PDB file of C-alpha atoms in Angstrom:
ATOM      1  CA  UNK A  28     -38.041  29.415  -8.434  1.00 99.00           C
ATOM      2  CA  UNK A  29     -37.967  28.447 -12.109  1.00 99.00           C
ATOM      3  CA  UNK A  30     -39.966  25.823 -14.019  1.00 98.00           C
ATOM      4  CA  UNK A  31     -37.926  25.275 -17.170  1.00 98.00           C
ATOM      5  CA  UNK A  32     -36.999  27.541 -20.072  1.00 98.00           C
ATOM      6  CA  UNK A  33     -39.647  28.739 -22.515  1.00 98.00           C
ATOM      7  CA  UNK A  34     -43.157  30.068 -22.151  1.00 98.00           C
ATOM      8  CA  UNK A  35     -45.087  27.034 -23.403  1.00 98.00           C
ATOM      9  CA  UNK A  36     -43.340  24.330 -21.399  1.00 98.00           C
ATOM     10  CA  UNK A  37     -41.320  26.167 -18.752  1.00 98.00           C
ATOM     11  CA  UNK A  38     -40.560  29.583 -17.299  1.00 98.00           C
ATOM     12  CA  UNK A  39     -41.528  32.672 -19.315  1.00 98.00           C
ATOM     13  CA  UNK A  40     -38.041  34.011 -20.025  1.00 98.00           C
ATOM     14  CA  UNK A  41     -38.949  37.708 -20.186  1.00 98.00           C
ATOM     15  CA  UNK A  42     -40.697  37.448 -16.824  1.00 98.00           C
ATOM     16  CA  UNK A  43     -37.747  35.707 -15.216  1.00 98.00           C
ATOM     17  CA  UNK A  44     -35.371  38.308 -16.625  1.00 98.00           C
ATOM     18  CA  UNK A  45     -37.588  41.159 -15.417  1.00 98.00           C
ATOM     19  CA  UNK A  46     -37.708  39.669 -11.917  1.00 98.00           C
ATOM     20  CA  UNK A  47     -33.912  39.386 -11.868  1.00 98.00           C
ATOM     21  CA  UNK A  48     -33.384  42.944 -13.112  1.00 98.00           C
ATOM     22  CA  UNK A  49     -35.728  44.413 -10.520  1.00 98.00           C
ATOM     23  CA  UNK A  50     -34.214  42.307  -7.730  1.00 98.00           C
ATOM     24  CA  UNK A  51     -30.765  43.501  -8.775  1.00 98.00           C
ATOM     25  CA  UNK A  52     -31.943  47.103  -8.818  1.00 97.00           C
ATOM     26  CA  UNK A  53     -33.412  46.591  -5.349  1.00 97.00           C
ATOM     27  CA  UNK A  54     -30.084  45.401  -4.008  1.00 97.00           C
ATOM     28  CA  UNK A  55     -31.198  41.823  -3.367  1.00 98.00           C
ATOM     29  CA  UNK A  56     -28.898  38.822  -3.311  1.00 98.00           C
ATOM     30  CA  UNK A  57     -30.496  36.176  -5.497  1.00 98.00           C
ATOM     31  CA  UNK A  58     -30.369  32.384  -5.465  1.00 98.00           C
ATOM     32  CA  UNK A  59     -32.191  30.363  -8.112  1.00 98.00           C
ATOM     33  CA  UNK A  60     -33.819  26.972  -7.781  1.00 99.00           C
ATOM     34  CA  UNK A  61     -35.903  24.526  -9.811  1.00 99.00           C
ATOM     35  CA  UNK A  62     -37.291  21.057  -9.147  1.00 98.00           C
ATOM     36  CA  UNK A  63     -35.115  18.234 -10.443  1.00 98.00           C
ATOM     37  CA  UNK A  64     -37.928  16.491 -12.331  1.00 98.00           C
ATOM     38  CA  UNK A  65     -38.848  15.738 -15.959  1.00 98.00           C
ATOM     39  CA  UNK A  66     -40.938  18.306 -17.819  1.00 98.00           C
ATOM     40  CA  UNK A  67     -44.550  17.384 -18.521  1.00 97.00           C
ATOM     41  CA  UNK A  68     -43.646  17.600 -22.223  1.00 97.00           C
ATOM     42  CA  UNK A  69     -41.464  19.580 -24.603  1.00 98.00           C
ATOM     43  CA  UNK A  70     -42.945  22.213 -26.919  1.00 98.00           C
ATOM     44  CA  UNK A  71     -41.369  23.232 -30.221  1.00 97.00           C
ATOM     45  CA  UNK A  72     -41.803  26.977 -29.747  1.00 97.00           C
ATOM     46  CA  UNK A  73     -41.427  27.677 -33.482  1.00 97.00           C
ATOM     47  CA  UNK A  74     -44.530  25.576 -34.154  1.00 95.00           C
ATOM     48  CA  UNK A  75     -46.381  25.725 -30.847  1.00 94.00           C
ATOM     49  CA  UNK A  76     -46.676  21.955 -30.872  1.00 95.00           C
ATOM     50  CA  UNK A  77     -45.321  19.136 -28.694  1.00 95.00           C
ATOM     51  CA  UNK A  78     -42.000  17.660 -29.787  1.00 96.00           C
ATOM     52  CA  UNK A  79     -42.843  13.989 -29.773  1.00 90.00           C
ATOM     53  CA  UNK A  80     -40.415  11.544 -28.147  1.00 90.00           C
ATOM     54  CA  UNK A  81     -38.337  14.376 -26.670  1.00 95.00           C
ATOM     55  CA  UNK A  82     -37.895  14.807 -22.920  1.00 97.00           C
ATOM     56  CA  UNK A  83     -36.124  17.445 -20.838  1.00 98.00           C
ATOM     57  CA  UNK A  84     -35.353  18.045 -17.181  1.00 98.00           C
ATOM     58  CA  UNK A  85     -36.805  21.113 -15.448  1.00 98.00           C
ATOM     59  CA  UNK A  86     -33.635  21.870 -13.454  1.00 98.00           C
ATOM     60  CA  UNK A  87     -31.354  21.446 -16.472  1.00 98.00           C
ATOM     61  CA  UNK A  88     -33.529  23.698 -18.637  1.00 98.00           C
ATOM     62  CA  UNK A  89     -33.896  26.315 -15.893  1.00 98.00           C
ATOM     63  CA  UNK A  90     -30.093  26.480 -15.679  1.00 98.00           C
ATOM     64  CA  UNK A  91     -30.167  28.205 -19.072  1.00 98.00           C
ATOM     65  CA  UNK A  92     -31.895  31.215 -17.507  1.00 98.00           C
ATOM     66  CA  UNK A  93     -29.776  31.055 -14.358  1.00 98.00           C
ATOM     67  CA  UNK A  94     -26.549  31.040 -16.393  1.00 98.00           C
ATOM     68  CA  UNK A  95     -25.721  27.787 -14.637  1.00 98.00           C
ATOM     69  CA  UNK A  96     -26.015  29.149 -11.102  1.00 98.00           C
ATOM     70  CA  UNK A  97     -28.949  27.098  -9.873  1.00 98.00           C
ATOM     71  CA  UNK A  98     -29.707  24.372  -7.342  1.00 98.00           C
ATOM     72  CA  UNK A  99     -32.367  21.736  -6.874  1.00 98.00           C
ATOM     73  CA  UNK A 100     -35.500  23.098  -5.212  1.00 98.00           C
ATOM     74  CA  UNK A 101     -35.043  20.436  -2.521  1.00 98.00           C
ATOM     75  CA  UNK A 102     -32.105  22.509  -1.232  1.00 98.00           C
ATOM     76  CA  UNK A 103     -34.135  25.703  -0.756  1.00 98.00           C
ATOM     77  CA  UNK A 104     -34.563  26.417   2.955  1.00 97.00           C
ATOM     78  CA  UNK A 105     -36.713  29.204   4.336  1.00 98.00           C
ATOM     79  CA  UNK A 106     -34.181  30.103   7.016  1.00 98.00           C
ATOM     80  CA  UNK A 107     -31.624  31.122   4.375  1.00 97.00           C
ATOM     81  CA  UNK A 108     -33.924  33.495   2.474  1.00 98.00           C
ATOM     82  CA  UNK A 109     -36.052  36.572   3.115  1.00 98.00           C
ATOM     83  CA  UNK A 110     -38.586  35.943   0.332  1.00 98.00           C
ATOM     84  CA  UNK A 111     -39.392  33.701  -2.612  1.00 98.00           C
ATOM     85  CA  UNK A 112     -40.587  34.643  -6.105  1.00 99.00           C
ATOM     86  CA  UNK A 113     -42.147  32.465  -8.820  1.00 98.00           C
ATOM     87  CA  UNK A 114     -42.119  33.823 -12.405  1.00 98.00           C
ATOM     88  CA  UNK A 115     -44.864  32.596 -14.729  1.00 98.00           C
ATOM     89  CA  UNK A 116     -44.913  30.615 -17.934  1.00 98.00           C
ATOM     90  CA  UNK A 117     -46.816  27.396 -18.587  1.00 98.00           C
ATOM     91  CA  UNK A 118     -44.150  25.525 -16.641  1.00 98.00           C
ATOM     92  CA  UNK A 119     -45.829  26.711 -13.442  1.00 98.00           C
ATOM     93  CA  UNK A 120     -49.012  24.971 -14.605  1.00 98.00           C
ATOM     94  CA  UNK A 121     -47.291  21.929 -16.138  1.00 98.00           C
ATOM     95  CA  UNK A 122     -44.111  21.251 -14.151  1.00 98.00           C
ATOM     96  CA  UNK A 123     -44.673  22.920 -10.774  1.00 98.00           C
ATOM     97  CA  UNK A 124     -48.270  21.696 -10.725  1.00 98.00           C
ATOM     98  CA  UNK A 125     -50.795  19.849 -12.872  1.00 98.00           C
ATOM     99  CA  UNK A 126     -53.048  22.897 -13.254  1.00 98.00           C
ATOM    100  CA  UNK A 127     -52.770  22.903 -17.072  1.00 97.00           C
ATOM    101  CA  UNK A 128     -54.377  19.449 -17.165  1.00 97.00           C
ATOM    102  CA  UNK A 129     -56.455  19.225 -13.984  1.00 97.00           C
ATOM    103  CA  UNK A 130     -57.549  22.813 -13.295  1.00 94.00           C
ATOM    104  CA  UNK A 131     -59.072  23.214  -9.840  1.00 92.00           C
ATOM    105  CA  UNK A 132     -58.343  19.539  -9.104  1.00 95.00           C
ATOM    106  CA  UNK A 133     -54.629  20.025  -9.700  1.00 97.00           C
ATOM    107  CA  UNK A 134     -51.785  18.751  -7.577  1.00 98.00           C
ATOM    108  CA  UNK A 135     -48.738  20.858  -6.719  1.00 98.00           C
ATOM    109  CA  UNK A 136     -45.184  19.504  -6.849  1.00 98.00           C
ATOM    110  CA  UNK A 137     -44.221  18.388  -3.336  1.00 98.00           C
ATOM    111  CA  UNK A 138     -41.181  20.652  -3.054  1.00 98.00           C
ATOM    112  CA  UNK A 139     -43.134  23.644  -4.381  1.00 98.00           C
ATOM    113  CA  UNK A 140     -45.856  23.017  -1.803  1.00 98.00           C
ATOM    114  CA  UNK A 141     -43.258  22.710   0.954  1.00 98.00           C
ATOM    115  CA  UNK A 142     -41.603  25.985  -0.009  1.00 98.00           C
ATOM    116  CA  UNK A 143     -44.888  27.902  -0.192  1.00 98.00           C
ATOM    117  CA  UNK A 144     -46.107  26.567   3.146  1.00 98.00           C
ATOM    118  CA  UNK A 145     -42.754  27.137   4.872  1.00 98.00           C
ATOM    119  CA  UNK A 146     -42.443  30.751   3.714  1.00 98.00           C
ATOM    120  CA  UNK A 147     -46.062  31.419   4.626  1.00 98.00           C
ATOM    121  CA  UNK A 148     -45.627  29.894   8.095  1.00 98.00           C
ATOM    122  CA  UNK A 149     -42.476  31.947   8.639  1.00 98.00           C
ATOM    123  CA  UNK A 150     -44.289  35.154   7.662  1.00 98.00           C
ATOM    124  CA  UNK A 151     -41.938  35.743   4.739  1.00 98.00           C
ATOM    125  CA  UNK A 152     -43.270  37.269   1.500  1.00 98.00           C
ATOM    126  CA  UNK A 153     -44.109  35.288  -1.614  1.00 98.00           C
ATOM    127  CA  UNK A 154     -44.193  36.901  -5.063  1.00 98.00           C
ATOM    128  CA  UNK A 155     -45.895  35.335  -8.077  1.00 98.00           C
ATOM    129  CA  UNK A 156     -46.740  36.554 -11.566  1.00 97.00           C
ATOM    130  CA  UNK A 157     -48.701  35.489 -14.634  1.00 97.00           C
ATOM    131  CA  UNK A 158     -50.159  31.972 -14.134  1.00 98.00           C
ATOM    132  CA  UNK A 159     -48.069  31.109 -11.048  1.00 98.00           C
ATOM    133  CA  UNK A 160     -50.579  32.632  -8.550  1.00 98.00           C
ATOM    134  CA  UNK A 161     -52.580  29.416  -8.995  1.00 98.00           C
ATOM    135  CA  UNK A 162     -49.893  27.749  -6.882  1.00 98.00           C
ATOM    136  CA  UNK A 163     -50.664  29.994  -3.927  1.00 98.00           C
ATOM    137  CA  UNK A 164     -54.399  29.654  -4.549  1.00 98.00           C
ATOM    138  CA  UNK A 165     -54.082  25.870  -4.275  1.00 98.00           C
ATOM    139  CA  UNK A 166     -51.674  25.668  -1.343  1.00 98.00           C
ATOM    140  CA  UNK A 167     -52.498  28.697   0.826  1.00 97.00           C
ATOM    141  CA  UNK A 168     -56.137  28.603   1.885  1.00 92.00           C
ATOM    142  CA  UNK A 169     -57.927  31.927   1.514  1.00 94.00           C
ATOM    143  CA  UNK A 170     -55.051  33.756  -0.173  1.00 97.00           C
ATOM    144  CA  UNK A 171     -55.803  36.857  -2.265  1.00 98.00           C
ATOM    145  CA  UNK A 172     -54.230  36.850  -5.734  1.00 98.00           C
ATOM    146  CA  UNK A 173     -54.632  38.378  -9.176  1.00 97.00           C
ATOM    147  CA  UNK A 174     -54.204  37.034 -12.685  1.00 97.00           C
ATOM    148  CA  UNK A 175     -55.661  40.228 -14.156  1.00 95.00           C
ATOM    149  CA  UNK A 176     -59.217  40.426 -15.499  1.00 96.00           C
ATOM    150  CA  UNK A 177     -62.049  37.909 -15.343  1.00 97.00           C
ATOM    151  CA  UNK A 178     -63.324  38.404 -18.925  1.00 96.00           C
ATOM    152  CA  UNK A 179     -61.368  37.928 -22.166  1.00 96.00           C
ATOM    153  CA  UNK A 180     -62.374  41.359 -23.481  1.00 96.00           C
ATOM    154  CA  UNK A 181     -61.854  40.556 -27.147  1.00 95.00           C
ATOM    155  CA  UNK A 182     -58.639  38.642 -26.618  1.00 95.00           C
ATOM    156  CA  UNK A 183     -56.832  41.175 -24.438  1.00 96.00           C
ATOM    157  CA  UNK A 184     -57.044  38.729 -21.519  1.00 96.00           C
ATOM    158  CA  UNK A 185     -56.871  35.317 -23.267  1.00 96.00           C
ATOM    159  CA  UNK A 186     -56.461  33.339 -20.038  1.00 96.00           C
ATOM    160  CA  UNK A 187     -59.214  35.098 -18.088  1.00 96.00           C
ATOM    161  CA  UNK A 188     -60.843  31.781 -17.254  1.00 96.00           C
ATOM    162  CA  UNK A 189     -58.019  31.184 -14.774  1.00 97.00           C
ATOM    163  CA  UNK A 190     -59.688  33.651 -12.411  1.00 97.00           C
ATOM    164  CA  UNK A 191     -62.696  31.343 -12.115  1.00 96.00           C
ATOM    165  CA  UNK A 192     -60.474  28.381 -11.305  1.00 96.00           C
ATOM    166  CA  UNK A 193     -58.734  30.409  -8.616  1.00 97.00           C
ATOM    167  CA  UNK A 194     -62.079  31.068  -6.972  1.00 96.00           C
ATOM    168  CA  UNK A 195     -62.934  27.365  -7.151  1.00 96.00           C
ATOM    169  CA  UNK A 196     -59.667  26.647  -5.360  1.00 95.00           C
ATOM    170  CA  UNK A 197     -60.928  28.720  -2.451  1.00 94.00           C
ATOM    171  CA  UNK A 198     -58.792  31.795  -3.019  1.00 97.00           C
ATOM    172  CA  UNK A 199     -60.015  35.346  -3.576  1.00 97.00           C
ATOM    173  CA  UNK A 200     -59.386  36.786  -7.028  1.00 97.00           C
ATOM    174  CA  UNK A 201     -58.783  40.531  -7.302  1.00 96.00           C
ATOM    175  CA  UNK A 202     -59.150  42.229 -10.692  1.00 95.00           C
ATOM    176  CA  UNK A 203     -56.000  44.172 -11.549  1.00 93.00           C
ATOM    177  CA  UNK A 204     -54.478  45.916 -14.535  1.00 89.00           C
ATOM    178  CA  UNK A 205     -51.092  44.950 -15.907  1.00 86.00           C
ATOM    179  CA  UNK A 206     -49.922  48.562 -16.296  1.00 73.00           C
ATOM    180  CA  UNK A 207     -47.753  50.444 -13.830  1.00 64.00           C
ATOM    181  CA  UNK A 208     -50.653  52.392 -12.311  1.00 66.00           C
ATOM    182  CA  UNK A 209     -52.328  49.333 -10.745  1.00 64.00           C
ATOM    183  CA  UNK A 210     -50.084  46.399 -11.554  1.00 70.00           C
ATOM    184  CA  UNK A 211     -49.790  44.329  -8.385  1.00 93.00           C
ATOM    185  CA  UNK A 212     -52.026  43.037  -5.645  1.00 96.00           C
ATOM    186  CA  UNK A 213     -50.662  42.831  -2.108  1.00 97.00           C
ATOM    187  CA  UNK A 214     -52.321  40.379   0.261  1.00 98.00           C
ATOM    188  CA  UNK A 215     -50.919  41.905   3.433  1.00 97.00           C
ATOM    189  CA  UNK A 216     -52.336  39.204   5.710  1.00 97.00           C
ATOM    190  CA  UNK A 217     -50.630  36.353   3.860  1.00 98.00           C
ATOM    191  CA  UNK A 218     -47.755  38.428   2.463  1.00 98.00           C
ATOM    192  CA  UNK A 219     -48.527  37.243  -1.062  1.00 98.00           C
ATOM    193  CA  UNK A 220     -47.837  39.684  -3.920  1.00 98.00           C
ATOM    194  CA  UNK A 221     -49.121  38.966  -7.437  1.00 98.00           C
ATOM    195  CA  UNK A 222     -49.205  40.692 -10.830  1.00 97.00           C
ATOM    196  CA  UNK A 223     -50.799  39.616 -14.172  1.00 96.00           C
ATOM    197  CA  UNK A 224     -47.756  39.972 -16.471  1.00 96.00           C
ATOM    198  CA  UNK A 225     -48.321  37.991 -19.712  1.00 97.00           C
ATOM    199  CA  UNK A 226     -51.857  37.008 -18.757  1.00 97.00           C
ATOM    200  CA  UNK A 227     -52.518  40.215 -20.706  1.00 96.00           C
ATOM    201  CA  UNK A 228     -51.765  40.824 -24.372  1.00 96.00           C
ATOM    202  CA  UNK A 229     -49.907  44.114 -24.041  1.00 95.00           C
ATOM    203  CA  UNK A 230     -46.565  45.819 -24.644  1.00 95.00           C
ATOM    204  CA  UNK A 231     -43.490  44.267 -23.060  1.00 96.00           C
ATOM    205  CA  UNK A 232     -42.599  47.380 -21.082  1.00 95.00           C
ATOM    206  CA  UNK A 233     -45.952  47.195 -19.271  1.00 94.00           C
ATOM    207  CA  UNK A 234     -45.142  43.606 -18.282  1.00 95.00           C
ATOM    208  CA  UNK A 235     -41.697  44.706 -17.105  1.00 96.00           C
ATOM    209  CA  UNK A 236     -43.059  47.592 -15.039  1.00 94.00           C
ATOM    210  CA  UNK A 237     -45.797  45.468 -13.474  1.00 95.00           C
ATOM    211  CA  UNK A 238     -43.287  42.845 -12.407  1.00 96.00           C
ATOM    212  CA  UNK A 239     -41.190  45.658 -10.987  1.00 96.00           C
ATOM    213  CA  UNK A 240     -44.086  46.692  -8.770  1.00 95.00           C
ATOM    214  CA  UNK A 241     -44.473  43.112  -7.576  1.00 97.00           C
ATOM    215  CA  UNK A 242     -40.771  42.802  -6.752  1.00 97.00           C
ATOM    216  CA  UNK A 243     -40.723  46.178  -5.024  1.00 96.00           C
ATOM    217  CA  UNK A 244     -43.625  45.170  -2.788  1.00 97.00           C
ATOM    218  CA  UNK A 245     -42.025  41.804  -1.997  1.00 98.00           C
ATOM    219  CA  UNK A 246     -38.809  43.525  -0.953  1.00 98.00           C
ATOM    220  CA  UNK A 247     -40.770  46.032   1.108  1.00 97.00           C
ATOM    221  CA  UNK A 248     -42.561  43.241   2.965  1.00 98.00           C
ATOM    222  CA  UNK A 249     -39.216  41.732   4.005  1.00 98.00           C
ATOM    223  CA  UNK A 250     -38.694  44.810   6.192  1.00 94.00           C
ATOM    224  CA  UNK A 251     -35.095  45.128   5.042  1.00 88.00           C
TER     225      UNK A 251
END
């Protein structure tokens, strides 16, 4: 499930690509979806500032990553899939929810909430990385997730404050590294698998490997 195209206002492209590579390597058949809604705003990524008076659609932008093969999130049905994965990027906190603005008081997009609840009720695994675990923390009561560390540690974990918000949402936060040795947390009860990814300032290959561990555990939980 994508949230646009670009780290500051949509899906983090490297994370989405890593998820797709690891799913391909795992032999999974992949279908991509995004909500057909306007973005919260558009960011000029060369300046890191909002592009005033410009608007974009989340589904249309997500189609860039999907190479055009994408459908509206409203068409995603649990019965047709074994698992669901949400890459990160600020789009998860801006377009899939209002977390970027409202924090613990955020609202989750109706279709996103439906998908999370339906997969959870069906006992099918849910994978999330980077900032997207806040979606599960908000929607799935008592879920265990990780966004990495709970202290900034000199800038290595610049978004560490997210862990506190996750606790305020009623979820359990588990401290995890981004590296391959301990890169993913598996909540076996809720079948929720999370990994920090770009919540950490580190080398790209560590992000890639950590996402690989998340995907591997999601596929394992499908039992196929």
